[in-house]
Amino acid sequence: MDMSVVLPEECLCKIVSLTSPKDACRLSVVSPFFKCAADSDTVWESFLPSDYEGIISNSASPSLFSTCSSKKDLYFHFANKPIFVNSANTSFALEKESGKVCCMVGAKAGISLTWGSKSYWTWPSLPESRFPEVAELKPVCWFEVGGKIETKLLSPETTYAAYLVFKFADSRNGFDTRPVELCFYVGGMEEEERSKVFLDAQAGAPNLSQDRGDGWREIEIGEFFKKHGENGGVVYSLFDFDGISSKQGLIIEGIELRPKSV
């Protein structure tokens, strides 16, 4: 039976666009008719962020409009290689299977150094970082960093988690003997979430950070649900006000917001 007679291609495109990128890829191998619909620009544009044109136009790669031959190619570019905006200090990407937006804000754009950027921090460039500069803590007895990240470009009706992405310099101390305090708040919460964690956990101490596999570690700061039409922000801080014990060597790459794994 000719499926195009039973179900016009534009109807099938509409149906496929209500599924997921993973489902569209599966349908494309069912038959030539399904492939034509599942690979169409109509379907794959529905999987792109609603403001994808603005993101690309303001990015370091505006030529993507001409180099990607289809919306499907553009989708997989987003999924396989982050798009950089804000002077290359913020990156956007898509989860390959779901199409959900992931965002990472580099230290230069995403953190406020309460105790002075010149006195207590340096800004080296590291080959393993996606951003031009990272923040490295000099020897101090106390410190505080924090910031606010807008969530308007994140995928709606999705549970997100915020992660501190960090590592340590070869010369480091203080983060294995004292925990730091993490605070997290997003609009709608009754009060901020607080937790104490060892960033450089040694034997016997709970290790909540994970190796990302890209030369960095991450630790979850908090989670939140992004509602449709909600355009608030995530507010976070990281600090230790001990005032006695010296600490140094913490390197912060940035804060990442990505869909929470089930």
mmCIF file of C-alpha atoms in Angstrom:
data_model
loop_
_atom_site.group_PDB
_atom_site.id
_atom_site.type_symbol
_atom_site.label_atom_id
_atom_site.label_comp_id
_atom_site.label_asym_id
_atom_site.label_seq_id
_atom_site.Cartn_x
_atom_site.Cartn_y
_atom_site.Cartn_z
ATOM 1 C CA MET A 1 0.000 0.000 0.000
ATOM 2 C CA ASP A 2 1.186 3.492 -0.866
ATOM 3 C CA MET A 3 1.435 5.182 2.538
ATOM 4 C CA SER A 4 1.487 8.614 0.894
ATOM 5 C CA VAL A 5 -2.125 8.061 -0.162
ATOM 6 C CA VAL A 6 -3.278 7.023 3.295
ATOM 7 C CA LEU A 7 -1.237 9.619 5.182
ATOM 8 C CA PRO A 8 0.059 12.755 3.435
ATOM 9 C CA GLU A 9 3.707 13.602 4.116
ATOM 10 C CA GLU A 10 2.881 16.877 5.896
ATOM 11 C CA CYS A 11 0.683 14.958 8.359
ATOM 12 C CA LEU A 12 3.435 12.440 9.034
ATOM 13 C CA CYS A 13 5.934 15.276 9.536
ATOM 14 C CA LYS A 14 3.637 16.787 12.151
ATOM 15 C CA ILE A 15 3.326 13.441 13.942
ATOM 16 C CA VAL A 16 7.087 12.786 13.929
ATOM 17 C CA SER A 17 7.808 16.312 15.205
ATOM 18 C CA LEU A 18 5.800 15.435 18.332
ATOM 19 C CA THR A 19 8.141 12.561 19.167
ATOM 20 C CA SER A 20 11.893 12.895 19.846
ATOM 21 C CA PRO A 21 15.124 13.080 17.839
ATOM 22 C CA LYS A 22 15.846 9.467 18.778
ATOM 23 C CA ASP A 23 12.433 8.337 17.502
ATOM 24 C CA ALA A 24 12.841 10.348 14.287
ATOM 25 C CA CYS A 25 16.132 8.577 13.573
ATOM 26 C CA ARG A 26 14.472 5.195 14.116
ATOM 27 C CA LEU A 27 11.548 6.056 11.835
ATOM 28 C CA SER A 28 13.885 7.191 9.053
ATOM 29 C CA VAL A 29 14.958 3.551 8.436
ATOM 30 C CA VAL A 30 11.422 2.106 8.315
ATOM 31 C CA SER A 31 10.788 2.945 4.654
ATOM 32 C CA PRO A 32 11.663 5.592 2.017
ATOM 33 C CA PHE A 33 8.367 7.367 2.747
ATOM 34 C CA PHE A 34 9.084 7.528 6.481
ATOM 35 C CA LYS A 35 12.669 8.609 5.795
ATOM 36 C CA CYS A 36 11.526 11.542 3.679
ATOM 37 C CA ALA A 37 9.295 12.799 6.489
ATOM 38 C CA ALA A 38 11.621 11.928 9.401
ATOM 39 C CA ASP A 39 14.580 13.727 7.784
ATOM 40 C CA SER A 40 12.610 16.830 6.788
ATOM 41 C CA ASP A 41 13.464 20.349 7.921
ATOM 42 C CA THR A 42 9.961 20.620 9.390
ATOM 43 C CA VAL A 43 10.683 17.801 11.848
ATOM 44 C CA TRP A 44 14.213 18.764 12.821
ATOM 45 C CA GLU A 45 13.492 22.458 13.222
ATOM 46 C CA SER A 46 10.927 21.459 15.872
ATOM 47 C CA PHE A 47 13.749 19.788 17.829
ATOM 48 C CA LEU A 48 15.976 22.883 17.762
ATOM 49 C CA PRO A 49 15.773 25.541 20.528
ATOM 50 C CA SER A 50 13.023 28.093 19.873
ATOM 51 C CA ASP A 51 15.646 30.867 19.671
ATOM 52 C CA TYR A 52 18.263 28.877 17.746
ATOM 53 C CA GLU A 53 18.562 31.559 15.058
ATOM 54 C CA GLY A 54 19.353 34.227 17.665
ATOM 55 C CA ILE A 55 21.864 31.959 19.412
ATOM 56 C CA ILE A 56 23.725 31.251 16.166
ATOM 57 C CA SER A 57 23.606 34.871 14.959
ATOM 58 C CA ASN A 58 25.203 36.041 18.226
ATOM 59 C CA SER A 59 27.700 33.212 18.379
ATOM 60 C CA ALA A 60 31.273 32.779 17.252
ATOM 61 C CA SER A 61 29.932 30.557 14.409
ATOM 62 C CA PRO A 62 27.307 32.570 12.473
ATOM 63 C CA SER A 63 28.341 30.737 9.297
ATOM 64 C CA LEU A 64 26.504 27.615 10.513
ATOM 65 C CA PHE A 65 23.448 28.784 8.576
ATOM 66 C CA SER A 66 25.361 28.282 5.332
ATOM 67 C CA THR A 67 27.598 25.329 6.259
ATOM 68 C CA CYS A 68 24.791 23.066 7.517
ATOM 69 C CA SER A 69 22.814 21.738 4.569
ATOM 70 C CA SER A 70 19.682 20.869 6.558
ATOM 71 C CA LYS A 71 18.016 21.405 9.919
ATOM 72 C CA LYS A 72 19.013 17.839 10.804
ATOM 73 C CA ASP A 73 22.684 18.668 10.154
ATOM 74 C CA LEU A 74 22.287 21.794 12.278
ATOM 75 C CA TYR A 75 20.708 19.786 15.104
ATOM 76 C CA PHE A 76 23.590 17.319 15.222
ATOM 77 C CA HIS A 77 26.120 20.142 15.126
ATOM 78 C CA PHE A 78 24.452 21.520 18.272
ATOM 79 C CA ALA A 79 24.490 18.033 19.791
ATOM 80 C CA ASN A 80 28.117 17.200 18.981
ATOM 81 C CA LYS A 81 29.827 20.572 19.297
ATOM 82 C CA PRO A 82 28.820 23.434 21.637
ATOM 83 C CA ILE A 83 27.918 26.845 20.238
ATOM 84 C CA PHE A 84 29.772 29.723 21.965
ATOM 85 C CA VAL A 85 28.278 33.145 22.698
ATOM 86 C CA ASN A 86 29.067 36.048 25.048
ATOM 87 C CA SER A 87 32.674 36.489 23.852
ATOM 88 C CA ALA A 88 33.076 32.686 23.941
ATOM 89 C CA ASN A 89 32.331 32.621 27.688
ATOM 90 C CA THR A 90 28.996 30.778 27.426
ATOM 91 C CA SER A 91 28.277 27.571 25.526
ATOM 92 C CA PHE A 92 25.044 25.962 24.363
ATOM 93 C CA ALA A 93 24.567 22.355 23.291
ATOM 94 C CA LEU A 94 21.767 19.823 22.922
ATOM 95 C CA GLU A 95 21.372 16.401 24.473
ATOM 96 C CA LYS A 96 21.615 14.179 21.415
ATOM 97 C CA GLU A 97 18.724 11.820 22.197
ATOM 98 C CA SER A 98 16.231 14.232 23.776
ATOM 99 C CA GLY A 99 17.097 17.588 22.202
ATOM 100 C CA LYS A 100 17.065 19.285 25.619
ATOM 101 C CA VAL A 101 19.208 22.413 25.928
ATOM 102 C CA CYS A 102 22.415 22.292 27.979
ATOM 103 C CA CYS A 103 24.164 25.508 28.981
ATOM 104 C CA MET A 104 27.562 26.149 30.525
ATOM 105 C CA VAL A 105 28.706 29.574 31.712
ATOM 106 C CA GLY A 106 32.448 30.058 32.052
ATOM 107 C CA ALA A 107 34.041 31.446 35.195
ATOM 108 C CA LYS A 108 34.770 34.796 33.528
ATOM 109 C CA ALA A 109 31.069 35.403 32.814
ATOM 110 C CA GLY A 110 29.311 33.302 35.419
ATOM 111 C CA ILE A 111 30.949 33.983 38.771
ATOM 112 C CA SER A 112 31.365 37.042 40.951
ATOM 113 C CA LEU A 113 34.560 37.031 42.988
ATOM 114 C CA THR A 114 33.430 38.662 46.222
ATOM 115 C CA TRP A 115 36.883 39.032 47.731
ATOM 116 C CA GLY A 116 38.481 40.694 44.721
ATOM 117 C CA SER A 117 39.484 39.294 41.365
ATOM 118 C CA LYS A 118 43.026 40.710 41.385
ATOM 119 C CA SER A 119 44.040 39.895 44.953
ATOM 120 C CA TYR A 120 42.880 36.304 45.314
ATOM 121 C CA TRP A 121 42.430 34.850 41.837
ATOM 122 C CA THR A 122 44.382 34.486 38.609
ATOM 123 C CA TRP A 123 42.953 33.880 35.132
ATOM 124 C CA PRO A 124 45.095 31.297 33.308
ATOM 125 C CA SER A 125 44.253 29.734 29.946
ATOM 126 C CA LEU A 126 44.206 25.926 29.991
ATOM 127 C CA PRO A 127 44.182 23.721 26.872
ATOM 128 C CA GLU A 128 41.659 21.340 28.426
ATOM 129 C CA SER A 129 39.090 24.113 28.987
ATOM 130 C CA ARG A 130 36.426 25.043 26.448
ATOM 131 C CA PHE A 131 36.671 28.682 27.585
ATOM 132 C CA PRO A 132 39.443 31.254 26.997
ATOM 133 C CA GLU A 133 40.179 31.641 30.720
ATOM 134 C CA VAL A 134 39.484 29.867 34.006
ATOM 135 C CA ALA A 135 39.672 31.112 37.602
ATOM 136 C CA GLU A 136 42.457 29.794 39.892
ATOM 137 C CA LEU A 137 42.490 30.548 43.614
ATOM 138 C CA LYS A 138 45.685 31.941 45.164
ATOM 139 C CA PRO A 139 46.609 31.160 48.817
ATOM 140 C CA VAL A 140 43.840 32.586 51.060
ATOM 141 C CA CYS A 141 42.223 31.922 54.424
ATOM 142 C CA TRP A 142 38.666 32.562 53.195
ATOM 143 C CA PHE A 143 36.914 33.048 49.891
ATOM 144 C CA GLU A 144 33.491 33.390 48.317
ATOM 145 C CA VAL A 145 32.273 33.124 44.737
ATOM 146 C CA GLY A 146 28.731 33.271 43.419
ATOM 147 C CA GLY A 147 26.543 34.341 40.573
ATOM 148 C CA LYS A 148 23.224 34.214 38.774
ATOM 149 C CA ILE A 149 22.543 32.348 35.534
ATOM 150 C CA GLU A 150 19.473 33.113 33.436
ATOM 151 C CA THR A 151 17.301 30.128 32.513
ATOM 152 C CA LYS A 152 15.083 31.548 29.747
ATOM 153 C CA LEU A 153 16.813 29.580 26.966
ATOM 154 C CA LEU A 154 16.552 26.223 28.750
ATOM 155 C CA SER A 155 14.032 23.600 27.657
ATOM 156 C CA PRO A 156 10.592 23.946 29.286
ATOM 157 C CA GLU A 157 8.931 21.292 31.440
ATOM 158 C CA THR A 158 12.317 19.821 32.299
ATOM 159 C CA THR A 159 14.133 19.069 35.545
ATOM 160 C CA TYR A 160 17.626 20.561 35.481
ATOM 161 C CA ALA A 161 20.635 20.230 37.736
ATOM 162 C CA ALA A 162 23.364 22.838 38.215
ATOM 163 C CA TYR A 163 26.977 21.648 38.469
ATOM 164 C CA LEU A 164 30.193 23.332 39.567
ATOM 165 C CA VAL A 165 32.901 22.278 37.083
ATOM 166 C CA PHE A 166 36.355 22.397 38.651
ATOM 167 C CA LYS A 167 39.735 20.788 39.159
ATOM 168 C CA PHE A 168 42.840 21.411 41.268
ATOM 169 C CA ALA A 169 46.256 22.773 40.425
ATOM 170 C CA ASP A 170 49.322 20.654 41.210
ATOM 171 C CA SER A 171 50.003 22.968 44.160
ATOM 172 C CA ARG A 172 46.873 22.774 46.309
ATOM 173 C CA ASN A 173 45.880 22.530 49.922
ATOM 174 C CA GLY A 174 43.045 23.106 52.361
ATOM 175 C CA PHE A 175 40.180 21.544 50.419
ATOM 176 C CA ASP A 176 40.806 18.055 51.796
ATOM 177 C CA THR A 177 40.680 19.089 55.466
ATOM 178 C CA ARG A 178 37.715 21.467 55.478
ATOM 179 C CA PRO A 179 34.435 21.340 53.570
ATOM 180 C CA VAL A 180 33.173 24.320 51.597
ATOM 181 C CA GLU A 181 29.573 25.451 51.718
ATOM 182 C CA LEU A 182 27.346 25.408 48.626
ATOM 183 C CA CYS A 183 24.184 27.517 48.438
ATOM 184 C CA PHE A 184 21.579 27.270 45.711
ATOM 185 C CA TYR A 185 18.360 29.156 45.036
ATOM 186 C CA VAL A 186 15.891 29.460 42.163
ATOM 187 C CA GLY A 187 12.622 31.372 41.996
ATOM 188 C CA GLY A 188 9.760 29.492 43.623
ATOM 189 C CA MET A 189 11.845 27.906 46.385
ATOM 190 C CA GLU A 190 10.750 28.685 49.941
ATOM 191 C CA GLU A 191 14.379 28.963 51.005
ATOM 192 C CA GLU A 192 17.827 28.363 49.573
ATOM 193 C CA GLU A 193 19.421 24.925 49.648
ATOM 194 C CA ARG A 194 22.654 24.581 51.610
ATOM 195 C CA SER A 195 25.185 21.770 51.808
ATOM 196 C CA LYS A 196 28.760 21.243 52.967
ATOM 197 C CA VAL A 197 31.073 19.212 50.751
ATOM 198 C CA PHE A 198 34.724 18.231 50.471
ATOM 199 C CA LEU A 199 35.853 19.213 46.986
ATOM 200 C CA ASP A 200 39.126 17.310 47.408
ATOM 201 C CA ALA A 201 37.787 14.373 49.395
ATOM 202 C CA GLN A 202 40.323 11.988 50.908
ATOM 203 C CA ALA A 203 39.857 8.475 52.279
ATOM 204 C CA GLY A 204 37.082 8.384 54.864
ATOM 205 C CA ALA A 205 35.319 11.538 53.622
ATOM 206 C CA PRO A 206 32.238 11.409 51.382
ATOM 207 C CA ASN A 207 33.187 12.128 47.765
ATOM 208 C CA LEU A 208 30.248 13.714 45.947
ATOM 209 C CA SER A 209 32.181 14.962 42.916
ATOM 210 C CA GLN A 210 32.424 13.001 39.676
ATOM 211 C CA ASP A 211 35.058 12.767 36.955
ATOM 212 C CA ARG A 212 33.556 14.234 33.740
ATOM 213 C CA GLY A 213 36.019 12.460 31.477
ATOM 214 C CA ASP A 214 37.191 15.746 29.925
ATOM 215 C CA GLY A 215 39.937 16.652 32.398
ATOM 216 C CA TRP A 216 37.490 18.214 34.887
ATOM 217 C CA ARG A 217 35.376 17.185 37.850
ATOM 218 C CA GLU A 218 31.852 18.266 38.717
ATOM 219 C CA ILE A 219 29.669 18.420 41.785
ATOM 220 C CA GLU A 220 25.951 19.040 41.834
ATOM 221 C CA ILE A 221 24.936 22.324 43.439
ATOM 222 C CA GLY A 222 21.168 21.866 43.213
ATOM 223 C CA GLU A 223 18.254 21.058 40.948
ATOM 224 C CA PHE A 224 15.126 22.826 39.727
ATOM 225 C CA PHE A 225 12.163 22.393 37.392
ATOM 226 C CA LYS A 226 12.017 24.747 34.403
ATOM 227 C CA LYS A 227 8.359 25.511 33.726
ATOM 228 C CA HIS A 228 6.978 26.626 30.379
ATOM 229 C CA GLY A 229 7.170 30.413 30.076
ATOM 230 C CA GLU A 230 9.281 30.775 33.220
ATOM 231 C CA ASN A 231 12.292 33.060 32.718
ATOM 232 C CA GLY A 232 13.964 33.299 36.102
ATOM 233 C CA GLY A 233 17.512 32.600 37.148
ATOM 234 C CA VAL A 234 19.643 30.240 39.201
ATOM 235 C CA VAL A 235 21.512 31.911 42.083
ATOM 236 C CA TYR A 236 24.429 30.074 43.674
ATOM 237 C CA SER A 237 27.420 30.644 45.936
ATOM 238 C CA LEU A 238 30.455 28.703 47.126
ATOM 239 C CA PHE A 239 32.387 29.836 50.179
ATOM 240 C CA ASP A 240 34.520 29.063 53.216
ATOM 241 C CA PHE A 241 34.890 31.692 55.950
ATOM 242 C CA ASP A 242 37.229 29.705 58.181
ATOM 243 C CA GLY A 243 39.727 32.571 58.419
ATOM 244 C CA ILE A 244 42.472 30.327 59.840
ATOM 245 C CA SER A 245 43.274 27.427 57.524
ATOM 246 C CA SER A 246 45.073 28.299 54.305
ATOM 247 C CA LYS A 247 43.663 27.021 51.030
ATOM 248 C CA GLN A 248 44.728 27.341 47.407
ATOM 249 C CA GLY A 249 44.734 25.662 44.011
ATOM 250 C CA LEU A 250 41.001 25.462 43.240
ATOM 251 C CA ILE A 251 40.426 26.004 39.504
ATOM 252 C CA ILE A 252 36.887 26.798 38.370
ATOM 253 C CA GLU A 253 35.934 26.320 34.728
ATOM 254 C CA GLY A 254 32.300 27.302 35.139
ATOM 255 C CA ILE A 255 28.734 26.333 36.013
ATOM 256 C CA GLU A 256 26.809 23.883 33.847
ATOM 257 C CA LEU A 257 23.017 23.535 33.664
ATOM 258 C CA ARG A 258 21.836 20.318 32.065
ATOM 259 C CA PRO A 259 18.785 18.027 32.256
ATOM 260 C CA LYS A 260 18.795 15.883 35.350
ATOM 261 C CA SER A 261 19.453 12.202 34.659
ATOM 262 C CA VAL A 262 16.705 9.900 35.869
#
